[in-house]
Coordinates of C-alpha atoms in Angstrom, one line a residue:
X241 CA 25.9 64.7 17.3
X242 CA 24.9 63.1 20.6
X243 CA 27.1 60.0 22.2
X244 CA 23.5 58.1 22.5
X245 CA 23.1 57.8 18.9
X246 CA 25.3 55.8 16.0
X247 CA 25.5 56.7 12.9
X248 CA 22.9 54.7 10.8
X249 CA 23.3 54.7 7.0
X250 CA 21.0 54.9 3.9
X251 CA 21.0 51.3 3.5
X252 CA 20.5 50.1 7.0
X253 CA 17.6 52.2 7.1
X254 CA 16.2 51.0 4.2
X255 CA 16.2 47.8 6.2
X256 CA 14.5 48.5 9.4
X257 CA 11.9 50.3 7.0
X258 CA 11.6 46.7 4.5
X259 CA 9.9 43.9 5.2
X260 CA 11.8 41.0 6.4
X261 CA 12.6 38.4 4.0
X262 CA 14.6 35.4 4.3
X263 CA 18.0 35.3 3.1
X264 CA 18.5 33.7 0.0
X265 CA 20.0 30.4 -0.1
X266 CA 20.2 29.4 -3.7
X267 CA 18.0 27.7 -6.4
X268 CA 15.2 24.9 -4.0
X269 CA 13.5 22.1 -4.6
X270 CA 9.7 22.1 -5.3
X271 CA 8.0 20.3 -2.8
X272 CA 6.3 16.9 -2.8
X273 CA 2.7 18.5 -3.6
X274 CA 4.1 20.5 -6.8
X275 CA 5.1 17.2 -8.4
X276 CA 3.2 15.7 -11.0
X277 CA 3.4 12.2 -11.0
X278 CA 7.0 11.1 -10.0
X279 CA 9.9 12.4 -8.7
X280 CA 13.2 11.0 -8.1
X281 CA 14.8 10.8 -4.9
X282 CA 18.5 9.4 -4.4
X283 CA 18.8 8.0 -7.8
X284 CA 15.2 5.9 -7.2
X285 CA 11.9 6.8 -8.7
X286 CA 9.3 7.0 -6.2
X287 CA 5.7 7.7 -6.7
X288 CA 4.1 10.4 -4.9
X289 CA 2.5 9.9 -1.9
X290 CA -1.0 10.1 -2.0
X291 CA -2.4 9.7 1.6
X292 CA -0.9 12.1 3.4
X293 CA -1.7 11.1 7.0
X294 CA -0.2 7.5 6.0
X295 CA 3.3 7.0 7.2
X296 CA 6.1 6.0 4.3
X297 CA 8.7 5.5 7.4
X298 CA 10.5 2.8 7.2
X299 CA 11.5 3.5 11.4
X300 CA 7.7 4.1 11.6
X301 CA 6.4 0.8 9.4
X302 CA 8.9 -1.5 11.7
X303 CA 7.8 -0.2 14.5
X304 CA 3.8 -0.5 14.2
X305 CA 4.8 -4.3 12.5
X306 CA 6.7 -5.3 15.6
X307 CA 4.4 -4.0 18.1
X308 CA 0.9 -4.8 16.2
X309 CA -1.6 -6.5 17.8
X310 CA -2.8 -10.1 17.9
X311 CA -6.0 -9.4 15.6
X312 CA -3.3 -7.3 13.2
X313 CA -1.0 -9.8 13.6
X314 CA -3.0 -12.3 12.0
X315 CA -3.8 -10.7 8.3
X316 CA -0.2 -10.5 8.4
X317 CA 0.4 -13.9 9.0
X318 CA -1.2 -14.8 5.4
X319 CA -0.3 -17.1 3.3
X320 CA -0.6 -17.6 -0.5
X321 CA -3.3 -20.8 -2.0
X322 CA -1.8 -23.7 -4.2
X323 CA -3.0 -23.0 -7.8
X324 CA -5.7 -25.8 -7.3
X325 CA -7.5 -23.7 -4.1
X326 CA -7.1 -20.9 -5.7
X327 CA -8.9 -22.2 -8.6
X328 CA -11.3 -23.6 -6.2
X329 CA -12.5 -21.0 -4.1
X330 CA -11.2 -17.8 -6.3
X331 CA -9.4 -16.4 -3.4
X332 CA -5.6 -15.6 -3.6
X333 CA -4.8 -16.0 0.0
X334 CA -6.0 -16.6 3.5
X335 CA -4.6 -16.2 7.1
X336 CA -3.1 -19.4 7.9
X337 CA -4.3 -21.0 11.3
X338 CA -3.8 -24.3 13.3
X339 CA -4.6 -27.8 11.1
X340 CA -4.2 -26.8 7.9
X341 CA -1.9 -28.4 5.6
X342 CA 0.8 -26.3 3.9
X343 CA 4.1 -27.2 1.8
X344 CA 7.4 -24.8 2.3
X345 CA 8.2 -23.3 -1.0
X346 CA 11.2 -21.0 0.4
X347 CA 14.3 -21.9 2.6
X348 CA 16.3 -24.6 3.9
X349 CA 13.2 -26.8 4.0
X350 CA 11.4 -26.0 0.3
X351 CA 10.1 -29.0 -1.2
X352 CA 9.2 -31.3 1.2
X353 CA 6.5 -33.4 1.8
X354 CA 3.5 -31.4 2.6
X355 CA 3.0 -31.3 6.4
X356 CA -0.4 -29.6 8.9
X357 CA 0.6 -26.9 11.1
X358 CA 1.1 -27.8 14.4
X359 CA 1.0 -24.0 16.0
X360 CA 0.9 -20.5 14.7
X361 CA 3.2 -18.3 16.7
X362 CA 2.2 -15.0 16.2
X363 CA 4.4 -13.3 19.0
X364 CA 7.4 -14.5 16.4
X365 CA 5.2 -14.0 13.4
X366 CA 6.6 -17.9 12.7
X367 CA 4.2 -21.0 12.4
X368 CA 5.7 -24.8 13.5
X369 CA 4.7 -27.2 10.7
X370 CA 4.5 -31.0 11.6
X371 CA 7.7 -32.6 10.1
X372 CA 10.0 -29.7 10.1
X373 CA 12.1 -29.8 13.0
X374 CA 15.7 -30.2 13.9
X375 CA 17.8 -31.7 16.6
X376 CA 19.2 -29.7 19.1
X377 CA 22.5 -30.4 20.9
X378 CA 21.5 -32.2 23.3
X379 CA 19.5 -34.5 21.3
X380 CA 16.0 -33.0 21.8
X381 CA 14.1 -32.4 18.5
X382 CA 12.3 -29.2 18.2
X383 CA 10.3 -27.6 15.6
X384 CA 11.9 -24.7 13.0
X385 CA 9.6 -21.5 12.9
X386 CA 8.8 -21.0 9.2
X387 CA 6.8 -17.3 8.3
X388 CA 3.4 -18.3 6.5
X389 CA 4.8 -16.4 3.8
X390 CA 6.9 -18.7 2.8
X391 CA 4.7 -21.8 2.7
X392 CA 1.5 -22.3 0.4
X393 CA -2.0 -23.8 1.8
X394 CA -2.6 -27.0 0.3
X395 CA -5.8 -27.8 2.3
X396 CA -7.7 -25.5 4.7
X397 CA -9.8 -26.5 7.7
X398 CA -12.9 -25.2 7.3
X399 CA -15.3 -24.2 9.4
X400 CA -18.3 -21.4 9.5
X401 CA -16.3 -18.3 10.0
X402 CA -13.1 -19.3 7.3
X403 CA -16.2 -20.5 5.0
X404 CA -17.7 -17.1 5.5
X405 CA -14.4 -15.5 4.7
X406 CA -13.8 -17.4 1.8
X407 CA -17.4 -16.3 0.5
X408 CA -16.7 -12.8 1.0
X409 CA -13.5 -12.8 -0.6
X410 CA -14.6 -14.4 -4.0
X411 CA -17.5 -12.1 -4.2
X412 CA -14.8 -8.8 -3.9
X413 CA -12.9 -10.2 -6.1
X414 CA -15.9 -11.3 -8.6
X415 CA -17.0 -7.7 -8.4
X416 CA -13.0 -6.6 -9.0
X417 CA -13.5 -8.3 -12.6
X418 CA -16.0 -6.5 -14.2
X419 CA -14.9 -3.0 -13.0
X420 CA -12.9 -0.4 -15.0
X421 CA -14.2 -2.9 -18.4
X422 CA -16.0 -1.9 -21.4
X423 CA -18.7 -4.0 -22.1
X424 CA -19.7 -4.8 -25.5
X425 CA -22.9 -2.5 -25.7
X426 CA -20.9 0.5 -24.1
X427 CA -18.4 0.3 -27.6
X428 CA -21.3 0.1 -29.5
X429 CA -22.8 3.0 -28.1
X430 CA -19.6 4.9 -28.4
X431 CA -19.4 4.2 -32.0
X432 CA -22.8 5.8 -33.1

């Protein structure tokens, strides 16, 4: 036997003839696409994703909210209609602008008197409502940024565009009723 050459055995052969395979690393999870419905993650249900190329990060949420853009910025800025608008108009909520009239319903300040926004902030995601202000140390009074989540519209300034809106919302939602119902001649028909 040559110096050149080690000895190789049977089994290390057997090796560099074999396919490589990866080392086995005990029993694995089955991955997000061969779950059915739900699977259960830390103790927590979650539902499966269904749109893959939409983010569930929580880093990658914070960061798109924080750094939207003004037209974003603004749908985010909704707020919620009192009962009787939403009666009214058949629209849940709107994004809150300058002059309308809105009562805090969360927070330090719930339950006041009902007072018209004075400016929407969107770089702070806050709005500055007419009475709601505090005094600073030195004595000067300044308004408390309140997010238009936490306040319901009580009367909205209208105009042609936010009539528009409200218009198209009612009619998506009108449409929203009647789908996914049976209608009366349908059962009938199902019955025969």
């Amino acid at each position: 036997m040559s110096r050149g050459h080690p000895i190789m055995s049977l089994a290390q052969i057997k090796q560099l003839t074999e396919p490589w395979k990866p080392p086995f690393r005990g029993p694995t999870l089955p991955s997000v696409w061969q779950v059915e419905d739900r699977m259960v993650l830390g103790g927590r249900k979650s539902i499966m994703k269904l749109n893959p190329f939409v983010t569930s990060s929580r880093r990658k949420n914070r960061k798109r909210h924080f750094n939207a853009p003004s037209h974003i910025r603004r749908k985010i800025m909704s707020s919620p209609l009192s009962k009787e608008l939403r009666q009214k108009y058949n629209v849940r909520s709107m994004p809150i602008r300058k002059d309308d009239e809105v009562q805090v319903v969360r927070g330090h300040y719930k339950g006041q008197q009902i007072g018209k926004v004075v400016q929407v902030y969107r770089k702070k995601y806050v709005i500055y409502i007419e009475r709601v202000q505090r005094e600073k140390a030195n004595g000067t009074t300044v308004h408390v940024g309140i997010h238009p989540s936490k306040v319901v519209i009580t009367r909205l300034k209208l105009d042609k565009d936010r009539k528009k809106i409200l218009e198209r919302k009612a009619k998506s939602r009108a449409v929203g009723k009647d789908k996914g119902k049976y209608k009366e001649e349908t059962i009938e028909k199902m019955q025969e």
